[in-house]
């Protein structure tokens, strides 16, 4: 599946794709995006496809929990009182509208209420003086939230054309006012919301001819602001969506002037090296998008685009503009690279930008833009240490899930977040509005290359590759705990686990922020189990961390049962087991969380025991060569756990039901460093389980335990 993203949203993203929510991205079969860094200059790069405004991560997290209003109370108000309440609402209240659901959503956003608010919007337009009041912007946000909830939710039917027509009437009034095109920072905030409303209401073509006049409103005096560039960039989103309208090509053919205006915006040299260069780059991409119609608009866009490619290059001043145009042309005109001087440009960029290649002394390799030898080696050391930690925790070393051939992870490291946004999309066909992204691909393909694309956190005082540990855990978890590709895992509720375990293994107990977040939000464990990539990053990452840590340290019996399903690719069985758990652990989880909040020793013994009925136990095994054991598995058990511990040396464990195992032929194996081996497999009642203890180094005083457990979840 292609990424569902657009250059029209923010700089650094592939322009060829449609827009969508970006916690979850798909490329080459599977992708997991990492958490964003602390908000600094990320604001203008965030996805704003009908999303709450302003699109600042730091201001959106926890909106549902901390909004100073109750939407249920709003839903009970008469419409006139509702409009007055909306006008006076805080940003937190307004942003929380986008998460309305159920009966509240129906009461707030039914068509009659939306029509009344649209009428109030038109009244505001008649009184507009070029410096819109906060209340006017609030009504626009309400309308946008209504369209958002109607589109993404199931509660509301489609709105009738009457609603869009009423909003269009208000837009027509606004666009007649010269003050609308004066992009002071205050007015530009209102304009940016109104332009997005045009797209939400699906009235793009009706108003594009007037909206392109905003291009001239962006100049060196406001180019480094926030709202003025964003307002103009939102016009490009209106362009992008307009292609989906019926007979869009015929409409554009009758309105060539808007294409010429767009091409002129893409040619604005005065905005290069300013805070508005991303707008020019997006304009270049949107201009090149007209190649999707073949030669229909070639005469209008060829010269401007070829001029851009000659004026700039993929490095230096205007690089983002060159890349935006080149990437889009390459997509829509495959095989015509010679005409534009673009043959092999992706390979040229790769060779110039990612010139460092290094194989770590492990299953990791590094491909980087700018690392010192010391930094490169520290990355390798950190990855190796993490890999060893993971296998100590799970005991699955050298025993990947079936049909997983991702035996190497390539770690791509850009020099900074800006460089990641500039080149990541072109080189790897990804979205870059994230903290890095893991591309698992198809692990069953022997030619597949698993890859984590990252960047150096330039805002940190010490060298750090952002999310390096988190994303490396995704690789290890996918290889040893989750059979199939990422899309297979999404057939069940696995987000709490995949993101939570990545946070837990990378941070262990050192995550005070997650504990604080969990305490303030008080999500029940059963709620966290249902996490999806549509939830806030606080719930996905911090909540996921808490859920994974709790299950790992307090409920290992239950967790092993879930992992037994996921390791075999039985996601329907996994989901059934998770649903059977329901809310049965919520009270215990809450007590455990409060223990963490209070600073108590809440995981004193590490993972909970829960070994079930012991079938075989020996406490002093010594081996300088293979040791064989077998044990009868009675009927009535669901799973078998085999563990070794203690002693000296290094022993590996291989097990098989149908005959004796070997290092090449086994049903399950654990090959961690040292003697701490642990493996789980389904019980086959009425069969013998055969065991091989194979020493890598002569072992002595090793403890072996084979235990059987009934169904952990009924």
XYZ file of C-alpha atoms in Angstrom:
714
model
C 0.000 0.000 0.000
C 1.280 3.474 -0.814
C 1.880 6.092 1.848
C -1.194 8.257 2.329
C 0.627 11.573 2.549
C 1.216 14.709 0.474
C 3.813 17.358 -0.156
C 0.885 19.746 0.093
C 0.903 19.356 3.848
C 4.447 20.163 4.824
C 7.958 20.136 3.473
C 9.854 16.900 3.188
C 6.997 14.586 2.218
C 6.369 12.770 -0.997
C 4.036 14.852 -3.095
C 2.574 11.999 -5.059
C 0.382 10.668 -2.296
C -2.991 11.507 -0.829
C -3.314 12.886 2.660
C -4.024 10.953 5.809
C -3.240 10.473 9.470
C 0.407 9.640 9.894
C 0.922 7.688 13.075
C 0.754 4.668 10.857
C 2.467 4.592 7.492
C 2.835 1.823 4.950
C 5.768 1.369 2.623
C 7.275 -1.743 1.083
C 4.752 -3.827 2.952
C 5.071 -2.488 6.470
C 6.233 0.509 8.402
C 6.241 1.721 11.974
C 6.803 5.397 12.674
C 8.600 6.489 15.817
C 7.450 9.169 18.257
C 8.165 12.766 17.349
C 10.820 14.706 19.250
C 9.804 17.582 21.519
C 8.008 20.267 19.517
C 10.392 22.886 18.185
C 10.207 23.613 14.455
C 7.894 20.702 13.682
C 4.703 22.698 13.616
C 4.537 23.557 9.952
C 5.459 20.016 8.952
C 2.586 18.276 10.697
C -0.359 16.729 8.940
C -3.288 19.139 8.897
C -5.804 17.126 6.914
C -8.926 18.310 8.758
C -6.993 17.739 11.978
C -7.325 19.894 15.109
C -5.682 23.309 14.884
C -3.107 24.476 15.641
C -1.296 21.318 14.688
C 1.316 21.416 17.402
C 2.057 18.098 19.035
C 2.739 19.602 22.442
C -0.658 21.317 22.464
C -2.660 18.350 21.251
C -1.429 15.642 23.610
C -3.940 14.820 26.284
C -6.631 17.103 24.892
C -9.358 14.642 25.816
C -8.213 14.478 29.402
C -7.469 18.125 30.057
C -10.035 20.050 28.051
C -11.797 22.580 30.299
C -15.223 21.724 28.896
C -17.658 18.841 28.727
C -18.870 18.110 25.214
C -21.872 16.243 26.597
C -23.022 19.511 28.160
C -22.554 21.297 24.855
C -24.620 18.638 23.116
C -27.609 19.456 25.332
C -27.608 23.183 24.521
C -30.074 24.882 22.179
C -28.297 25.802 18.974
C -28.081 29.544 19.710
C -26.504 28.870 23.094
C -24.197 26.318 21.514
C -22.945 28.892 19.007
C -22.309 31.408 21.794
C -20.507 28.755 23.823
C -18.334 27.757 20.879
C -17.374 31.376 20.244
C -16.103 31.714 23.813
C -14.402 28.308 24.055
C -10.729 27.719 24.702
C -8.408 26.102 22.196
C -8.422 22.895 24.251
C -12.207 22.718 24.080
C -12.273 23.373 20.361
C -9.613 20.778 19.654
C -11.517 18.202 21.698
C -14.416 18.511 19.231
C -12.434 16.451 16.744
C -12.624 13.431 19.061
C -16.390 13.598 19.678
C -18.170 10.287 19.204
C -21.425 8.461 19.809
C -24.535 10.363 20.834
C -22.485 13.470 21.587
C -21.210 13.573 18.009
C -24.734 13.191 16.652
C -26.092 15.948 18.884
C -23.271 18.355 18.068
C -22.786 17.713 14.372
C -26.174 16.755 12.980
C -26.961 18.597 9.760
C -29.407 21.056 11.295
C -26.821 22.224 13.811
C -24.119 22.393 11.149
C -26.419 24.492 8.947
C -27.047 26.895 11.815
C -23.327 27.254 12.485
C -22.688 27.719 8.758
C -25.258 30.524 8.779
C -23.408 32.136 11.696
C -20.172 31.766 9.706
C -21.777 33.729 6.865
C -22.902 36.413 9.309
C -19.327 36.693 10.560
C -18.165 37.017 6.959
C -20.498 39.967 6.457
C -18.981 41.684 9.501
C -15.367 40.752 8.714
C -12.938 43.679 8.861
C -9.621 42.000 8.096
C -8.804 41.067 11.693
C -11.140 38.244 12.621
C -12.110 37.794 16.244
C -11.359 34.564 18.051
C -15.048 33.705 18.057
C -15.181 33.723 14.266
C -12.264 31.310 14.066
C -13.957 29.097 16.662
C -16.993 28.618 14.418
C -14.731 27.625 11.531
C -13.079 25.035 13.769
C -16.486 23.711 14.794
C -17.483 23.246 11.156
C -14.189 21.550 10.357
C -14.618 19.240 13.342
C -18.081 18.311 12.124
C -16.798 17.304 8.704
C -13.921 15.412 10.332
C -16.154 13.430 12.712
C -18.701 12.730 9.984
C -16.010 11.432 7.623
C -14.019 9.300 10.062
C -16.833 8.175 12.358
C -19.842 5.939 11.829
C -22.503 7.931 13.650
C -23.400 10.599 11.098
C -24.823 10.188 7.588
C -23.425 12.160 4.676
C -24.283 15.828 4.739
C -26.496 17.177 1.975
C -25.095 19.588 -0.640
C -27.016 22.355 1.130
C -24.379 22.534 3.873
C -21.485 23.004 1.463
C -23.514 25.560 -0.474
C -24.167 27.586 2.672
C -20.470 27.561 3.568
C -19.643 28.545 -0.005
C -21.924 31.562 0.377
C -19.918 32.729 3.371
C -16.665 32.104 1.513
C -17.824 34.235 -1.394
C -18.483 37.119 0.994
C -15.064 36.762 2.630
C -13.200 36.583 -0.660
C -14.707 39.894 -1.753
C -13.023 41.617 1.186
C -9.542 42.924 0.386
C -8.546 42.488 4.026
C -8.785 38.724 3.639
C -5.597 38.845 1.566
C -3.553 40.868 4.078
C -1.641 38.155 5.905
C -0.737 39.698 9.195
C -0.018 36.950 11.682
C -3.384 37.414 13.408
C -5.434 37.504 10.232
C -3.422 34.682 8.656
C -4.445 32.355 11.487
C -8.090 32.884 10.590
C -7.403 32.666 6.855
C -5.542 29.370 7.263
C -8.534 27.828 9.030
C -11.005 29.155 6.486
C -8.958 27.803 3.575
C -8.899 24.380 5.228
C -12.676 24.610 5.637
C -12.961 25.054 1.859
C -11.349 21.648 1.482
C -13.406 20.103 4.304
C -16.628 21.248 2.653
C -15.525 19.992 -0.769
C -15.903 23.372 -2.468
C -12.355 23.483 -3.807
C -13.050 24.243 -7.455
C -15.607 26.931 -6.665
C -13.049 29.052 -4.828
C -9.631 28.218 -6.259
C -9.678 31.162 -8.700
C -9.982 33.592 -5.780
C -7.743 31.717 -3.341
C -4.701 31.841 -5.635
C -4.590 35.588 -4.950
C -3.176 34.632 -1.541
C 0.072 33.632 -3.248
C 0.990 37.291 -3.692
C 0.270 37.922 -0.006
C 3.297 35.890 1.042
C 6.464 37.990 0.915
C 9.727 38.608 2.733
C 7.923 40.567 5.451
C 5.854 37.583 6.634
C 7.764 34.642 5.131
C 9.331 33.680 8.461
C 6.095 33.772 10.421
C 4.007 30.736 11.230
C 0.471 31.470 10.065
C 1.102 33.368 6.833
C 3.087 30.546 5.171
C 0.605 28.019 6.525
C -2.365 29.906 5.111
C -0.787 29.888 1.649
C 0.284 26.271 2.012
C -3.328 25.356 2.743
C -4.269 26.740 -0.669
C -1.984 24.057 -2.096
C -3.974 21.459 -0.174
C -7.099 22.818 -1.861
C -5.316 22.322 -5.198
C -4.376 18.776 -4.285
C -7.907 17.790 -3.298
C -9.414 19.493 -6.314
C -8.082 16.727 -8.557
C -10.583 14.357 -6.936
C -13.586 16.424 -7.996
C -15.720 15.171 -10.869
C -14.419 16.363 -14.256
C -11.525 18.179 -12.588
C -9.432 18.015 -15.763
C -12.136 19.773 -17.776
C -12.508 22.424 -15.095
C -8.776 23.116 -15.044
C -8.755 23.296 -18.845
C -11.313 26.095 -18.577
C -9.353 27.822 -15.800
C -5.746 27.735 -16.986
C -5.058 30.902 -15.026
C -5.043 29.012 -11.713
C -2.356 26.657 -13.055
C -0.318 29.630 -14.223
C -0.697 31.218 -10.779
C 0.458 27.967 -9.191
C 3.499 27.714 -11.471
C 4.372 31.322 -10.664
C 4.254 30.510 -6.946
C 6.618 27.604 -7.562
C 9.049 30.029 -9.209
C 9.278 32.480 -6.274
C 13.034 32.927 -5.824
C 12.514 35.572 -3.127
C 11.192 32.935 -0.719
C 14.116 30.504 -0.949
C 16.166 30.243 2.251
C 13.244 31.649 4.265
C 10.708 29.986 6.502
C 8.414 29.808 3.490
C 10.655 27.763 1.199
C 8.554 24.715 2.040
C 5.545 26.469 0.500
C 7.461 27.057 -2.737
C 8.541 23.403 -2.757
C 4.968 22.269 -2.287
C 3.861 24.598 -5.077
C 6.451 22.990 -7.358
C 5.105 19.551 -6.489
C 1.516 20.609 -7.077
C 2.480 22.136 -10.415
C 4.132 18.897 -11.519
C 1.062 16.965 -10.390
C -0.686 18.241 -13.527
C 1.431 15.788 -15.542
C -1.087 13.188 -14.382
C -3.273 14.441 -17.254
C -0.649 13.629 -19.880
C 0.031 16.460 -22.316
C -3.140 18.408 -21.490
C -1.338 21.051 -19.423
C 2.226 20.474 -20.586
C 2.442 23.844 -22.308
C 1.561 25.634 -19.074
C 3.947 23.803 -16.743
C 6.920 22.544 -18.769
C 8.885 25.782 -18.889
C 8.484 26.751 -15.210
C 9.402 23.285 -13.984
C 12.400 22.898 -16.274
C 13.489 26.325 -15.101
C 13.411 25.154 -11.479
C 15.458 22.068 -12.283
C 18.073 24.223 -14.000
C 18.115 26.920 -11.311
C 18.541 24.603 -8.323
C 20.062 21.215 -7.522
C 19.404 18.522 -4.936
C 21.902 20.186 -2.588
C 22.281 23.813 -1.605
C 19.911 26.738 -1.975
C 16.508 25.672 -3.246
C 17.235 21.956 -2.826
C 13.771 21.265 -1.410
C 12.177 22.897 -4.461
C 14.298 20.859 -6.882
C 13.522 17.628 -5.020
C 9.788 18.305 -4.918
C 9.632 18.913 -8.658
C 11.959 16.048 -9.583
C 10.180 13.522 -7.410
C 6.767 14.339 -8.827
C 7.973 14.407 -12.430
C 9.657 11.044 -11.920
C 6.389 9.619 -10.612
C 4.047 10.904 -13.300
C 6.427 10.712 -16.269
C 8.359 7.465 -15.873
C 10.683 6.839 -18.768
C 10.960 10.526 -19.675
C 13.875 11.379 -17.412
C 16.148 12.476 -20.246
C 13.894 15.379 -21.192
C 14.252 16.803 -17.680
C 17.840 15.762 -16.972
C 16.695 13.426 -14.212
C 18.007 10.026 -15.291
C 19.465 8.251 -12.252
C 18.861 11.198 -9.932
C 17.813 9.022 -6.986
C 21.041 7.015 -7.234
C 23.006 10.257 -7.468
C 21.353 11.566 -4.310
C 21.965 8.300 -2.485
C 25.653 8.284 -3.389
C 26.140 11.914 -2.405
C 24.046 12.050 0.757
C 24.448 8.580 2.300
C 28.100 7.976 1.557
C 29.004 6.152 4.782
C 28.602 2.361 4.786
C 29.562 0.205 7.769
C 28.817 -3.346 8.919
C 28.513 -3.648 12.690
C 29.883 -6.806 14.336
C 26.315 -8.079 14.679
C 23.144 -8.298 12.595
C 23.117 -4.513 12.054
C 24.649 -2.319 9.368
C 24.902 1.473 9.191
C 24.334 3.709 6.179
C 24.841 7.336 7.130
C 25.186 10.892 5.944
C 27.660 12.266 8.458
C 29.084 10.285 11.374
C 32.516 10.286 12.955
C 34.121 6.853 13.418
C 33.455 7.175 17.152
C 29.772 7.955 16.584
C 29.457 5.098 14.124
C 30.993 2.647 16.582
C 28.794 3.880 19.423
C 25.718 3.190 17.288
C 26.925 -0.360 16.678
C 27.709 -0.878 20.365
C 24.298 0.401 21.430
C 22.513 -1.846 18.950
C 24.456 -4.924 20.020
C 23.765 -4.217 23.700
C 20.074 -3.776 22.954
C 19.963 -7.028 21.010
C 21.523 -8.881 23.938
C 19.053 -7.263 26.339
C 16.121 -8.279 24.165
C 17.232 -11.890 24.038
C 17.855 -11.979 27.776
C 14.282 -10.811 28.294
C 12.605 -13.114 25.782
C 14.966 -16.058 25.412
C 14.351 -16.316 21.679
C 17.907 -15.736 20.432
C 18.597 -17.314 17.058
C 15.072 -18.719 17.000
C 13.054 -16.344 14.813
C 9.440 -16.946 13.936
C 8.742 -19.127 10.927
C 9.439 -17.723 7.465
C 11.266 -14.646 8.750
C 14.426 -13.980 6.752
C 15.112 -10.469 8.065
C 18.490 -11.507 9.415
C 19.990 -8.032 8.903
C 18.721 -4.570 9.834
C 20.065 -1.612 7.894
C 20.090 1.583 9.967
C 20.014 4.714 7.797
C 21.049 7.869 9.653
C 20.584 11.370 8.273
C 22.614 14.228 9.735
C 19.596 16.069 11.170
C 15.817 16.158 11.226
C 15.846 18.714 8.399
C 18.008 16.459 6.239
C 15.697 13.543 7.005
C 12.709 15.573 5.859
C 14.572 16.790 2.791
C 15.831 13.464 1.456
C 13.983 10.675 3.271
C 10.929 10.691 1.038
C 12.808 10.792 -2.248
C 15.256 8.048 -1.300
C 12.963 5.672 0.566
C 9.410 6.474 -0.497
C 8.318 7.347 3.040
C 6.560 10.034 5.011
C 8.864 12.078 7.218
C 6.513 13.771 9.693
C 7.694 11.411 12.408
C 10.625 10.555 14.610
C 12.029 7.955 12.234
C 10.441 4.949 10.591
C 11.046 1.200 10.540
C 10.313 -0.532 7.237
C 9.955 -4.245 7.854
C 8.926 -5.103 4.319
C 7.981 -8.711 3.634
C 10.018 -10.838 6.060
C 9.138 -14.010 4.137
C 11.009 -12.674 1.081
C 14.613 -13.850 1.193
C 15.652 -10.751 -0.786
C 13.908 -8.326 1.555
C 15.911 -5.672 3.424
C 14.566 -4.554 6.785
C 15.483 -0.914 7.302
C 15.234 1.765 9.976
C 15.484 5.323 8.674
C 16.566 7.781 11.341
C 18.373 11.035 11.991
C 20.736 12.615 14.476
C 18.861 14.641 17.101
C 20.614 17.927 16.406
C 18.858 19.708 19.281
C 20.467 17.421 21.876
C 23.695 18.480 23.572
C 25.117 14.963 23.256
C 25.196 12.775 20.155
C 21.989 10.772 19.820
C 20.249 9.008 16.968
C 16.610 9.765 17.643
C 14.524 6.668 18.457
C 17.397 4.316 17.599
C 16.637 1.906 20.429
C 12.867 2.092 19.989
C 12.977 1.234 16.307
C 15.582 -1.487 16.730
C 13.198 -3.195 19.153
C 10.526 -3.093 16.435
C 12.916 -5.083 14.264
C 13.686 -7.621 16.991
C 10.070 -7.928 18.100
C 8.922 -8.457 14.532
C 11.561 -11.107 13.940
C 11.187 -13.076 17.160
C 7.683 -12.388 18.498
C 5.364 -11.491 15.610
C 5.044 -13.825 12.645
C 4.110 -12.200 9.351
C 4.525 -8.625 8.222
C 3.288 -5.516 9.946
C -0.047 -5.519 8.193
C -0.625 -9.087 9.385
C -0.115 -7.960 12.972
C -2.625 -5.155 12.509
C -5.370 -7.699 11.948
C -5.519 -7.816 15.755
C -5.114 -5.288 18.580
C -1.321 -5.299 18.710
C -0.465 -1.582 18.788
C -0.286 -1.550 22.594
C 2.298 -4.305 22.374
C 4.400 -3.292 19.374
C 4.816 0.312 20.512
C 4.751 -0.473 24.209
C 7.406 -3.171 24.126
C 9.618 -0.961 21.952
C 9.417 1.678 24.669
C 9.870 -0.815 27.508
C 12.842 -2.738 26.144
C 14.604 0.478 25.112
C 13.990 2.256 28.439
C 13.236 -0.511 30.967
C 12.264 1.189 34.264
C 13.664 4.595 33.285
C 10.514 6.265 31.988
C 9.153 8.700 34.557
C 7.304 10.657 31.871
C 5.222 7.618 30.959
C 4.330 7.023 34.606
C 3.249 10.654 34.999
C 1.227 10.463 31.790
C -0.436 7.235 32.856
C -1.302 8.689 36.243
C -2.851 11.851 34.813
C -4.850 10.021 32.133
C -5.785 6.924 34.176
C -6.382 4.713 31.142
C -7.609 1.246 32.188
C -5.463 -1.593 30.905
C -8.375 -2.844 28.807
C -8.491 0.568 27.104
C -4.775 0.430 26.322
C -5.192 -3.042 24.839
C -7.441 -1.401 22.221
C -4.854 1.223 21.234
C -4.717 2.177 17.574
C -2.602 4.563 15.538
C -5.504 7.020 15.570
C -4.965 7.611 19.295
C -2.748 10.313 20.755
C 0.971 9.661 20.906
C 0.745 9.814 24.717
C -1.646 6.870 24.744
C 0.234 4.971 22.030
C 3.739 5.317 23.460
C 3.414 6.135 27.178
C 0.257 4.102 27.689
C 1.670 1.293 25.589
C 4.860 1.305 27.657
C 2.890 0.916 30.872
C 0.718 -1.871 29.465
C 3.703 -3.795 28.111
C 5.719 -3.351 31.299
C 2.808 -4.511 33.447
C 2.150 -7.588 31.355
C 5.830 -8.454 31.175
C 6.566 -8.056 34.875
C 3.231 -8.924 36.492
C 1.363 -11.204 34.095
C 3.987 -13.219 32.251
C 1.717 -16.273 32.212
C -0.932 -14.352 30.307
C 1.636 -12.632 28.111
C 3.321 -15.889 27.152
C -0.033 -17.202 26.048
C -0.578 -14.156 23.817
C 2.934 -14.440 22.397
C 2.437 -18.118 21.680
C -0.315 -17.032 19.284
C 1.597 -14.132 17.728
C 4.756 -16.175 17.215
C 2.770 -18.694 15.213
C 0.900 -16.025 13.238
C -2.409 -16.963 14.867
C -3.734 -13.431 15.249
C -7.343 -14.530 15.471
C -6.369 -16.674 18.451
C -4.391 -13.770 19.872
C -7.399 -11.465 19.542
C -9.743 -13.993 21.098
C -7.399 -14.397 24.064
C -7.096 -10.636 24.488
C -10.868 -10.262 24.403
C -11.257 -13.021 26.963
C -9.002 -11.044 29.266
C -11.397 -8.110 28.932
C -11.204 -5.852 31.963
C -10.227 -8.630 34.384
C -6.795 -7.090 35.024
C -7.874 -3.449 35.244
C -8.017 -3.298 39.044
C -4.651 -4.992 39.508
C -3.104 -2.792 36.823
C -4.421 0.341 38.523
C -2.912 -0.735 41.848
C 0.410 -1.493 40.179
C 0.413 1.887 38.420
C -0.270 3.726 41.666
C 2.637 1.825 43.191
C 4.840 3.154 40.391
C 3.496 6.679 40.858
C 4.306 6.475 44.566
C 7.853 5.376 43.768
C 7.447 1.902 45.203
C 9.358 -1.256 44.300
C 6.573 -2.641 42.142
C 8.538 -5.184 40.073
C 10.671 -6.718 42.842
C 11.193 -10.077 41.215
C 11.009 -9.181 37.565
C 8.604 -11.216 35.440
C 5.982 -13.138 37.359
C 6.539 -16.852 37.718
C 3.457 -18.791 36.835
C 5.333 -21.945 35.800
C 2.345 -24.296 36.067
C 2.809 -28.018 36.792
C 6.407 -29.216 36.740
C 6.904 -32.221 34.446
C 10.688 -32.436 34.686
C 13.253 -30.682 36.857
C 16.985 -31.234 37.270
C 19.210 -28.882 39.224
C 22.813 -29.914 38.511
C 23.255 -30.752 34.844
C 26.813 -30.651 33.572
C 27.605 -30.876 29.895
C 30.699 -30.626 27.772
C 28.787 -32.323 24.973
C 25.142 -32.854 24.018
C 22.726 -33.815 26.800
C 19.420 -35.494 25.880
C 16.210 -35.649 27.867
C 12.581 -36.522 27.144
C 9.353 -36.006 29.057
C 5.760 -37.208 28.679
C 3.190 -34.435 28.117
C -0.198 -35.464 29.554
C -3.459 -34.404 27.968
C -5.263 -31.338 29.302
C -2.490 -28.770 29.018
C -2.286 -25.803 26.655
C 1.375 -24.867 26.678
C 4.823 -26.021 27.696
C 7.582 -23.852 29.138
C 11.211 -24.988 29.112
C 13.793 -22.996 31.083
C 17.419 -23.349 32.045
C 19.247 -21.179 34.564
C 22.256 -20.908 36.825
C 25.590 -22.637 36.674
C 28.527 -21.818 34.454
C 29.229 -22.114 30.746
C 26.778 -21.564 27.923
C 24.085 -24.071 27.000
C 21.425 -23.826 24.273
C 18.104 -25.684 24.285
C 16.346 -27.388 21.354
C 13.037 -29.265 21.642
C 10.923 -31.406 19.330
C 7.862 -33.628 19.671
C 8.250 -35.990 16.729
C 11.718 -37.441 17.316
C 14.985 -36.068 18.630
C 15.868 -32.451 17.847
C 19.108 -31.222 16.375
C 20.568 -27.750 15.902
C 19.030 -27.755 12.439
C 15.752 -29.602 13.067
C 13.599 -28.567 16.012
C 10.150 -27.297 16.980
C 11.492 -24.531 19.218
C 14.877 -23.355 20.424
C 16.490 -20.832 22.746
C 20.105 -19.827 22.156
C 20.840 -16.798 24.331
C 24.275 -16.044 25.688
C 24.826 -17.854 29.007
C 22.453 -20.330 30.595
C 19.298 -18.196 30.928
C 17.231 -19.960 28.270
C 13.437 -19.862 28.044
C 11.020 -21.039 25.395
C 7.278 -21.517 25.091
C 5.455 -23.913 22.798
C 2.004 -25.395 22.493
C 1.381 -28.591 24.429
C 0.699 -31.751 22.437
C -1.061 -33.947 24.968
C -0.276 -37.637 24.836
C 3.129 -37.083 23.199
C 6.762 -37.147 24.299
C 8.734 -33.913 24.194
C 12.391 -34.477 23.329
C 15.076 -32.059 24.550
C 18.640 -31.354 23.453
C 20.942 -29.280 25.667
C 23.858 -28.280 23.474
C 26.804 -26.494 25.127
C 28.535 -23.669 23.297
C 30.964 -23.728 26.191
C 31.263 -26.524 28.746
C 28.449 -26.076 31.260
C 27.993 -27.209 34.847
C 25.343 -26.955 37.578
C 22.648 -25.925 35.126
C 19.039 -26.072 36.298
C 16.482 -27.460 33.801
C 12.726 -27.120 34.291
C 9.919 -28.299 32.029
C 6.466 -27.172 33.136
C 2.973 -27.452 31.683
C 0.103 -25.010 32.071
C -3.606 -25.199 31.350
C -5.282 -22.469 29.316
C -4.235 -19.200 30.899
C -7.271 -17.320 29.644
C -10.724 -18.861 29.683
